[in-house]
CSV table of C-alpha atoms and ligand atoms in Angstrom, one decimal:
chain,number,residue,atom,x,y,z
A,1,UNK,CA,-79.9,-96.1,8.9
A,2,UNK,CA,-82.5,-96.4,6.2
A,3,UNK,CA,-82.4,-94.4,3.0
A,4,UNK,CA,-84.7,-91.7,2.6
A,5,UNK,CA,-85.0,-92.8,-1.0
A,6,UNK,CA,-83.9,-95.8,-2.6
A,7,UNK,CA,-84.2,-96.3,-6.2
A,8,UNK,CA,-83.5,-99.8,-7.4
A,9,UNK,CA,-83.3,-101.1,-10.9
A,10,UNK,CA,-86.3,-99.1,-11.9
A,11,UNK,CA,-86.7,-99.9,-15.7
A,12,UNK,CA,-89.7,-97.7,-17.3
A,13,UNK,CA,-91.3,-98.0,-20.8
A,14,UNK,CA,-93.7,-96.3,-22.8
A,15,UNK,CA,-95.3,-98.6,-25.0
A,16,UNK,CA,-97.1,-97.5,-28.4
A,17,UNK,CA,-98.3,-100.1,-31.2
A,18,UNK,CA,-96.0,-98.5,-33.3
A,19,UNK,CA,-92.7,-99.2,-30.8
A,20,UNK,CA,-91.5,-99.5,-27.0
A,21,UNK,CA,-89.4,-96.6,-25.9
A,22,UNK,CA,-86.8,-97.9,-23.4
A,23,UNK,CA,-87.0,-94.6,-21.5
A,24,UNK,CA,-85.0,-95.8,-18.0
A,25,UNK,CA,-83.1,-98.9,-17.8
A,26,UNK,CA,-82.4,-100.4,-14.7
A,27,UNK,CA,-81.3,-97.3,-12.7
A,28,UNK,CA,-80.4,-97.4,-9.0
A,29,UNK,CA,-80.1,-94.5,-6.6
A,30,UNK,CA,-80.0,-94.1,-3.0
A,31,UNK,CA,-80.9,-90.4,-1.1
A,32,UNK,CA,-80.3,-89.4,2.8
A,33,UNK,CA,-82.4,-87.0,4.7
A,34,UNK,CA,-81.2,-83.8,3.5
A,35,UNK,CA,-79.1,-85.0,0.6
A,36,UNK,CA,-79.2,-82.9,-2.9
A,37,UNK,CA,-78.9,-85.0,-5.6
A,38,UNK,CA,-78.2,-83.5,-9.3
A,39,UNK,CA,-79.5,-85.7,-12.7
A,40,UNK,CA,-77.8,-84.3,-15.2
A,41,UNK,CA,-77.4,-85.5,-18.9
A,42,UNK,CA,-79.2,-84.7,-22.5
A,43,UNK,CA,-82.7,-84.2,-23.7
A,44,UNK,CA,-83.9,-88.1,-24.0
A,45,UNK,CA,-81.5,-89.0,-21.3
A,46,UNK,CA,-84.6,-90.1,-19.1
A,47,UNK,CA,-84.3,-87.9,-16.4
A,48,UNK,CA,-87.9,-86.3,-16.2
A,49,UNK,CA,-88.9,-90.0,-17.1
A,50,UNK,CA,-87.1,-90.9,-13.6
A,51,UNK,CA,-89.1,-87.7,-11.5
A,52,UNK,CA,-92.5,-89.0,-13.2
A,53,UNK,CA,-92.1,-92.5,-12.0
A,54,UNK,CA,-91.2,-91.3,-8.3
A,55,UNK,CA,-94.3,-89.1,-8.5
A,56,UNK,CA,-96.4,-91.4,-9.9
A,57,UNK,CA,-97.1,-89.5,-12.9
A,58,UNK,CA,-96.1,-91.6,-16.1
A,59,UNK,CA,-98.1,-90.8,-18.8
A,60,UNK,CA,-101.2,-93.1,-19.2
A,61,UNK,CA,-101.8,-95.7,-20.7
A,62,UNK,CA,-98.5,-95.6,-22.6
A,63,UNK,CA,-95.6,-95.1,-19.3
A,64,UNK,CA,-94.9,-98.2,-17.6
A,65,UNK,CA,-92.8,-99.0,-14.8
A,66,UNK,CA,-91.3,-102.5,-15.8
A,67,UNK,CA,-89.6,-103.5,-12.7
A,68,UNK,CA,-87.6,-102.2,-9.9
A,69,UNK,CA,-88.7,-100.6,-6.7
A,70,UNK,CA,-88.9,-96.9,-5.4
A,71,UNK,CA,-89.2,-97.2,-1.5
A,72,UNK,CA,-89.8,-93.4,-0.4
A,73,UNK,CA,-89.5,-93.5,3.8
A,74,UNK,CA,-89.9,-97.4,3.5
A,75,UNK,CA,-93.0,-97.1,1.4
A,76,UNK,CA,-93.0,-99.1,-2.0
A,77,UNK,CA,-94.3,-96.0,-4.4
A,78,UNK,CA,-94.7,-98.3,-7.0
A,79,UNK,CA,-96.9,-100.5,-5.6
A,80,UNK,CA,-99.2,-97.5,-3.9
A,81,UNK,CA,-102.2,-96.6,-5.6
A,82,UNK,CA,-103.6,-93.1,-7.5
A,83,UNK,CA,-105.2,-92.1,-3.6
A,84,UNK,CA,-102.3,-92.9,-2.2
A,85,UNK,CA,-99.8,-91.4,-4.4
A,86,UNK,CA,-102.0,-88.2,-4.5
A,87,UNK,CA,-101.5,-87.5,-0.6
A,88,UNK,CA,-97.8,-88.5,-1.2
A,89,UNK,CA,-97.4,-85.6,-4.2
A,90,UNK,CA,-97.8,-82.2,-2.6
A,91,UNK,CA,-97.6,-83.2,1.2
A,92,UNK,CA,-94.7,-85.5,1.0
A,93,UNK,CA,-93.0,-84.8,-2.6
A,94,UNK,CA,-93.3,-81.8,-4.6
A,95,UNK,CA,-92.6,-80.6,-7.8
A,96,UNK,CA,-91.0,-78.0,-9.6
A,97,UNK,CA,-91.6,-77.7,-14.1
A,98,UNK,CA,-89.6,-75.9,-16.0
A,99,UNK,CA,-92.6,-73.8,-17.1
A,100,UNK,CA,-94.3,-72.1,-14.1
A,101,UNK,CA,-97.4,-71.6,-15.6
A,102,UNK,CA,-97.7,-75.7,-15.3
A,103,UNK,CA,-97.9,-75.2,-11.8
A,104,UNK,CA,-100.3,-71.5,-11.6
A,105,UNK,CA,-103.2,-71.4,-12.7
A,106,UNK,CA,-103.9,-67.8,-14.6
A,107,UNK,CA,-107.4,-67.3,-13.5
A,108,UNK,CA,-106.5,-66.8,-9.5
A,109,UNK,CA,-104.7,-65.0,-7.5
A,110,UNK,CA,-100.8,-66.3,-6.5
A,111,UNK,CA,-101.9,-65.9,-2.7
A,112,UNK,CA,-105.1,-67.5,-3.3
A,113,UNK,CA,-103.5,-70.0,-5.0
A,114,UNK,CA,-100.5,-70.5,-2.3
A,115,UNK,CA,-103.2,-70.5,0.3
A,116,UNK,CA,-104.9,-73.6,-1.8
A,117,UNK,CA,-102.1,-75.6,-1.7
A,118,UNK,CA,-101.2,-75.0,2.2
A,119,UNK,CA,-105.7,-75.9,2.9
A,120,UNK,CA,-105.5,-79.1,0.6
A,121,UNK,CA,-102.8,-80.3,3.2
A,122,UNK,CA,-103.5,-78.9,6.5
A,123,UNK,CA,-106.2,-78.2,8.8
A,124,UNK,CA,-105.9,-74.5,9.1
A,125,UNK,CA,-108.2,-71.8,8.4
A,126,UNK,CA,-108.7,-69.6,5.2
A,127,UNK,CA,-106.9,-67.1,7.1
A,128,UNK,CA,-104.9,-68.8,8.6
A,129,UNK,CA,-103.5,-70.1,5.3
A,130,UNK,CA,-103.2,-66.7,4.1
A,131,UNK,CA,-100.8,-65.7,6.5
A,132,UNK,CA,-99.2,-68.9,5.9
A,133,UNK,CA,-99.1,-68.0,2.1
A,134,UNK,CA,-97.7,-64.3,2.8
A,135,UNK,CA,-94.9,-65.7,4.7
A,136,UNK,CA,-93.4,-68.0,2.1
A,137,UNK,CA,-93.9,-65.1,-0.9
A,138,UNK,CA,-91.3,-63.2,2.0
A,139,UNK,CA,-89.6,-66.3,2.1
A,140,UNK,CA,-89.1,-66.2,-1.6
A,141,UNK,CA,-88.4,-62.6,-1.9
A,142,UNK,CA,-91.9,-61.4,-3.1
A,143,UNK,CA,-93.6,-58.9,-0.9
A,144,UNK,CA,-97.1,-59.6,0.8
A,145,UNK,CA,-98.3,-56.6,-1.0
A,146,UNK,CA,-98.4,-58.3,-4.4
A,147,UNK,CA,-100.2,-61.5,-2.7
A,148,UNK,CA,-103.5,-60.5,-4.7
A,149,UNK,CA,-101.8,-60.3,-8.1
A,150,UNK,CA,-102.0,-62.5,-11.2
A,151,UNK,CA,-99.8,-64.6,-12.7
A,152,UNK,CA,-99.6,-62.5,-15.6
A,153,UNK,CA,-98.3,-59.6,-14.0
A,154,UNK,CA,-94.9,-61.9,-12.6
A,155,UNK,CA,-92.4,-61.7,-15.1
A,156,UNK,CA,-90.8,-65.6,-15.4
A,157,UNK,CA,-88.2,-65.2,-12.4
A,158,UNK,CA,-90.7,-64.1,-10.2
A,159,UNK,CA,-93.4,-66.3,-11.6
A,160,UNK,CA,-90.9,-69.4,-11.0
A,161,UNK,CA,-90.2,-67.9,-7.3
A,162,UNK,CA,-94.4,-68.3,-6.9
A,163,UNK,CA,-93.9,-71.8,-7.8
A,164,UNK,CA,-91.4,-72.7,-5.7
A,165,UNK,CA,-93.0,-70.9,-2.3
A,166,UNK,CA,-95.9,-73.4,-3.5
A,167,UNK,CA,-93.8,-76.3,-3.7
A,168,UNK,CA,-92.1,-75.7,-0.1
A,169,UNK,CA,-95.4,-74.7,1.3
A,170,UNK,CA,-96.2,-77.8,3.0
A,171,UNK,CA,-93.0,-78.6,4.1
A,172,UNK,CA,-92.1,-81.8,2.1
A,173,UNK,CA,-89.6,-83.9,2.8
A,174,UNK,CA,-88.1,-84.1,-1.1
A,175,UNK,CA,-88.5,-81.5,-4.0
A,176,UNK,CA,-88.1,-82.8,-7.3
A,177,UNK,CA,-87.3,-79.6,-9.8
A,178,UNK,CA,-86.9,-80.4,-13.1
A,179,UNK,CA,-85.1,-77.4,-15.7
A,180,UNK,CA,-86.2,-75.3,-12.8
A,181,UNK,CA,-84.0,-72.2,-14.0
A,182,UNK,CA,-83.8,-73.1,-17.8
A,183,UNK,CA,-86.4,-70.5,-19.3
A,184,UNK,CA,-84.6,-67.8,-17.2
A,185,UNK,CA,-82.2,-65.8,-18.0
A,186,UNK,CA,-78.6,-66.0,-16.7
A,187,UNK,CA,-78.5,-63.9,-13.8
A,188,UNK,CA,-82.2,-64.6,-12.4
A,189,UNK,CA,-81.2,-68.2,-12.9
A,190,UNK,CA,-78.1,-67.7,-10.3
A,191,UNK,CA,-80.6,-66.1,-7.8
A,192,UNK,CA,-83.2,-68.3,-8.4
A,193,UNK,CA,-80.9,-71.5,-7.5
A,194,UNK,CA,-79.1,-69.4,-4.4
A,195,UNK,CA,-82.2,-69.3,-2.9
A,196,UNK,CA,-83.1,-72.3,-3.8
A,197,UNK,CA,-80.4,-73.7,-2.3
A,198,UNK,CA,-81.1,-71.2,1.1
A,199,UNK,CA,-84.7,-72.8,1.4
A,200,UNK,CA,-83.8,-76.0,0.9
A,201,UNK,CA,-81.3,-76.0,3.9
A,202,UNK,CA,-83.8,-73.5,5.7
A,203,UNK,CA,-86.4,-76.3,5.3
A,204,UNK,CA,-83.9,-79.6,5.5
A,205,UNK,CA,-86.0,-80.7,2.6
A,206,UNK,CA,-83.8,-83.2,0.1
A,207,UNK,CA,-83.8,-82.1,-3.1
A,208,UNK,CA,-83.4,-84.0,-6.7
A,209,UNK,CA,-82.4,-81.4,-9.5
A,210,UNK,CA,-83.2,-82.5,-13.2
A,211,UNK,CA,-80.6,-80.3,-15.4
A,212,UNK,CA,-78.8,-80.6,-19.0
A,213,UNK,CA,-76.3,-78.1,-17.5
A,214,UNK,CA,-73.7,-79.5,-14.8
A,215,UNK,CA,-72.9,-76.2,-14.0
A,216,UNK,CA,-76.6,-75.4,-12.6
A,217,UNK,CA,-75.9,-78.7,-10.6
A,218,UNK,CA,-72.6,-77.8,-9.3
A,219,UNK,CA,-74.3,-74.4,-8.0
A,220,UNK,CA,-76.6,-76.2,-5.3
A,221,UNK,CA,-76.0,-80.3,-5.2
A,222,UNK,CA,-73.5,-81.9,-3.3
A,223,UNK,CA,-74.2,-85.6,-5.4
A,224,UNK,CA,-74.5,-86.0,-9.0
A,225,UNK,CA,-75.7,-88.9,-11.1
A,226,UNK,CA,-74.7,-88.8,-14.9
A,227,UNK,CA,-77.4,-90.1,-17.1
A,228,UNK,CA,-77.2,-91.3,-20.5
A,229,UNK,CA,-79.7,-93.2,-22.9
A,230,UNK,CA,-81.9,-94.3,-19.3
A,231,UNK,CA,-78.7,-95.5,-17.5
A,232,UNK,CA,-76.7,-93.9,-15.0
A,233,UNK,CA,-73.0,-93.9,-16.2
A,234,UNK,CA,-71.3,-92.3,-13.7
A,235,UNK,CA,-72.2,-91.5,-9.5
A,236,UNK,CA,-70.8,-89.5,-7.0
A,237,UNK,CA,-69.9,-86.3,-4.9
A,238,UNK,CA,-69.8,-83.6,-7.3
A,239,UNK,CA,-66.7,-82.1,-6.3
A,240,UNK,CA,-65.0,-85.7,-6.9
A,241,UNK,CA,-66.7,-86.1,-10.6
A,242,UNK,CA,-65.7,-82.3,-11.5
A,243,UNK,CA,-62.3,-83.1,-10.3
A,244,UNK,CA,-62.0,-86.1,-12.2
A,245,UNK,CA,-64.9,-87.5,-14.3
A,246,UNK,CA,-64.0,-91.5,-14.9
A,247,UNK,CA,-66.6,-92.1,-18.0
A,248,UNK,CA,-66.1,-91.7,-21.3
A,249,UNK,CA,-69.5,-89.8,-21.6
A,250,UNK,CA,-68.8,-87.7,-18.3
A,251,UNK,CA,-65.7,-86.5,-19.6
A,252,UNK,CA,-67.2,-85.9,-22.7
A,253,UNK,CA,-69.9,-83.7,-21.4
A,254,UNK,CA,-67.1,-81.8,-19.6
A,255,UNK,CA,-65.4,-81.3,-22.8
A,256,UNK,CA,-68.3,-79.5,-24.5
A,257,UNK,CA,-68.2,-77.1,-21.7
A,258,UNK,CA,-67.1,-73.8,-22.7
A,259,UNK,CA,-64.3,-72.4,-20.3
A,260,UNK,CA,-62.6,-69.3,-20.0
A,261,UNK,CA,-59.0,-70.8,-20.0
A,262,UNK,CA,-59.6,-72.8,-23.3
A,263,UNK,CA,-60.3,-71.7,-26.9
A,264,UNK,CA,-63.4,-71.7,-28.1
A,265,UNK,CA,-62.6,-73.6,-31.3
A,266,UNK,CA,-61.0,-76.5,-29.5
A,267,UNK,CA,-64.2,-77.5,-27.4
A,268,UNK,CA,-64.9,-80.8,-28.6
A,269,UNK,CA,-68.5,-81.9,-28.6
A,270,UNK,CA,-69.3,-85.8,-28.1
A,271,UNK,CA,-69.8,-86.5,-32.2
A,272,UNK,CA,-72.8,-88.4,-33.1
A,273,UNK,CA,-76.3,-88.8,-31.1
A,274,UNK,CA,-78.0,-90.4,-28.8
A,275,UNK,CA,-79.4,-93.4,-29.9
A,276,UNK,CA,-83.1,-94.0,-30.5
A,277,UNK,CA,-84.6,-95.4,-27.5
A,278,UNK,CA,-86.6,-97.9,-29.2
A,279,UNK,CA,-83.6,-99.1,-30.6
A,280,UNK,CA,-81.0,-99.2,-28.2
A,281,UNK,CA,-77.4,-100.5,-29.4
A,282,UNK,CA,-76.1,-103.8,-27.7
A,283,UNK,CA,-73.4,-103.9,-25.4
A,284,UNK,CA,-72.5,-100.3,-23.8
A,285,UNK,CA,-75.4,-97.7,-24.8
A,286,UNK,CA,-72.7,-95.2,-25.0
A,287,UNK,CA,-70.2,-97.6,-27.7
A,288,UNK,CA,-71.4,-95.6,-31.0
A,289,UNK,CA,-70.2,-92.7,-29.5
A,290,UNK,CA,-67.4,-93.8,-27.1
A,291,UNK,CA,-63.6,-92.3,-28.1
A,292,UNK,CA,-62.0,-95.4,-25.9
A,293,UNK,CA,-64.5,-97.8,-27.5
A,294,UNK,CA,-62.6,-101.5,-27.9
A,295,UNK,CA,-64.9,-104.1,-30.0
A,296,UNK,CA,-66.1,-106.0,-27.0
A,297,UNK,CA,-68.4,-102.9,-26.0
A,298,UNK,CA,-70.3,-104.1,-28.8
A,299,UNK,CA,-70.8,-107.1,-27.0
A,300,UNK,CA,-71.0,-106.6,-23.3
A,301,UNK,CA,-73.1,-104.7,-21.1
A,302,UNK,CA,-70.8,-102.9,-18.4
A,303,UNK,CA,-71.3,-103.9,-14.5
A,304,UNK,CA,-71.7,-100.9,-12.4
A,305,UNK,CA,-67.8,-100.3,-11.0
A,306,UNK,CA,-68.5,-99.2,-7.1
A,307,UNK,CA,-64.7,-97.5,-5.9
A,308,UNK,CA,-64.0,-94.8,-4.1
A,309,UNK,CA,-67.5,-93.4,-3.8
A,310,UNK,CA,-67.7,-93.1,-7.2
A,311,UNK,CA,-69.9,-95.6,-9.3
A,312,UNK,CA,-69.2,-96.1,-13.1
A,313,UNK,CA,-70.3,-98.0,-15.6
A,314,UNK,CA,-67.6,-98.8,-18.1
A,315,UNK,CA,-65.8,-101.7,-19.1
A,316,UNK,CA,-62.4,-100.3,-19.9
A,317,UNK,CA,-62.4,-98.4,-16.6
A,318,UNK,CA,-59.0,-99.5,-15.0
A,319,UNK,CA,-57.8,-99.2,-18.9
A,320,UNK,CA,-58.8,-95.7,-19.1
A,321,UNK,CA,-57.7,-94.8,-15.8
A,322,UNK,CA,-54.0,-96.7,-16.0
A,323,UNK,CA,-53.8,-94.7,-19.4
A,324,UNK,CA,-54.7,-91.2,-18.1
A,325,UNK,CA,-52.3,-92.2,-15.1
A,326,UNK,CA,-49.8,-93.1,-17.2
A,327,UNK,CA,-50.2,-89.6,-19.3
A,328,UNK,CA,-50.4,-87.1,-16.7
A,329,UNK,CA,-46.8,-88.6,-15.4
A,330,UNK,CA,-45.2,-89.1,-18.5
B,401,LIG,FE1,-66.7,-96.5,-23.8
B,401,LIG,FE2,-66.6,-99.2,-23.8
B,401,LIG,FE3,-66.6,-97.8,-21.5
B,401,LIG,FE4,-68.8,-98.0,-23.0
B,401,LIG,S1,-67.7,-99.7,-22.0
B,401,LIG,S2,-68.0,-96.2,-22.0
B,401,LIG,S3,-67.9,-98.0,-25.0
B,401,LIG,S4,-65.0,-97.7,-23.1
């Protein structure tokens, strides 16, 4: 059957007179109906870059897509135009900001404001979409009573729950939520993403999480792309890439993890940074930085390995893997 989303080497720039910011680099994903995918990697990584270019909203005039495709239900969204792409965001595709208050507007009223949103995109009454409104507050654990409330008087869980009953209020077909839980605090951030997790099965709506923290990811996606300096280096069922991460930078990121059953003073951090995007090493992105690096990842850019379910971008793969192998039955 045809994807629900199909991403194919989508290369995006933003281009200054100063310098040319190789934000994405020929990234390719592919989404089901249903599906929840998790984008996890660090600040710079080029994941928000990634949920801008589906939504159609790069920064202009300076984010350009370069080349590749984004067909959403068979539609090219890179090729559809601002009116277009405007009934497609909201209706179709919504989005979730790490800040609420991008999404709420402090001057109305959260049901007036949930009721705007469900009247933009359907052809219901005022009251009508009042109801509407009251029922996904309930949905997201806020009581009708506080529908004529402010922003201001949410504190940022709850605030973040308004958002979201926006976001699902038209029933669209993928939710892209980027640091959806980061400004919250520990334990509202585990509620927030159960029932985030609860409405998005409730609703059968696909969902794309944008995280730094694979532990967020592993709470409510079943898929996870790792992405590093605009490429994807490593793609597959969560479970499998928990189990047994096959890049260098995956493993890495699992490293810096702190865990319970480890000393803190043996966590070991990938040393170094990521490299400036305007000036983006040659060979494997990840080389500077790379503990199996060999000299001809200087030289040549990795082919996307596709085994197993599992896609990775490395050129000592079967190396790596014969070694750790050969270690763990030793
Ligand atoms: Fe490391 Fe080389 Fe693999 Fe890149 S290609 S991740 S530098 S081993």
């Amino acid at each position: 059957a045809d994807k629900q989303l199909s991403i194919t080497t989508l290369r995006v720039h933003y281009e200054t007179e100063k310098e040319t910011v190789h934000a994405v680099n020929g990234i390719s994903l592919e989404m089901d109906e249903g599906d929840s995918l998790g984008i996890v990697g660090e600040t710079g990584a080029g994941k928000t870059t990634t949920a801008l270019a589906i939504l159609g909203l790069l920064p202009k005039p300076t984010g350009k897509i370069i080349e590749g495709s984004i067909l959403f239900d068979g539609q090219d969204l890179v090729q559809a135009g601002e009116t277009e792409m405007q009934k497609i965001r909201g209706n179709k595709i919504s989005m979730i900001f790490q800040d609420p208050m991008t999404s709420l507007n402090p001057i109305f009223t959260i049901g007036e404001q949930i009721a705007e949103v469900i009247e933009i995109h359907n052809e219901i009454t005022k009251d009508g979409a009042m109801e509407r409104a009251a029922e996904m507050l309930e949905l997201v654990g806020i009581p009708q009573a506080r529908m004529g409330e402010y922003p201001h008087q949410f504190s940022g869980g709850m605030k973040q729950r308004v958002v979201i009953a926006m976001a699902l209020a038209c029933n669209p077909k993928l939710l892209l939520a980027d640091e959806p839980t980061t400004a919250l605090d520990v334990t509202i951030q585990a509620q927030v993403l159960r029932m985030m997790r609860g409405l998005k099965e409730k609703f059968n709506t696909s969902l794309i999480l944008i995280s730094h923290d694979l532990g967020v990811v592993a709470q409510i996606c079943t898929k996870v792309a790792i992405m590093y300096a605009g490429e994807i280096m490593e793609y597959g069922n969560i479970e499998d890439v928990f189990e047994k991460p096959l890049h260098p930078y995956t493993e890495g990121l699992f490293n810096s993890i702190p865990r319970l059953d480890v000393d803190r003073d043996r966590l070991s951090p990938i040393s170094g940074l990521m490299p400036d995007p305007s000036r983006l090493p040659k060979g494997c992105v990840f080389h500077p930085r790379c503990p199996y690096a060999e000299e001809v990842c200087a030289k040549r850019v990795p082919q996307v390995n596709d085994t197993e379910n599992r896609k990775v971008m490395c050129l000592m793969y079967e190396g790596i893997m014969e070694n750790k192998m050969r270690k763990t039955h030793a």
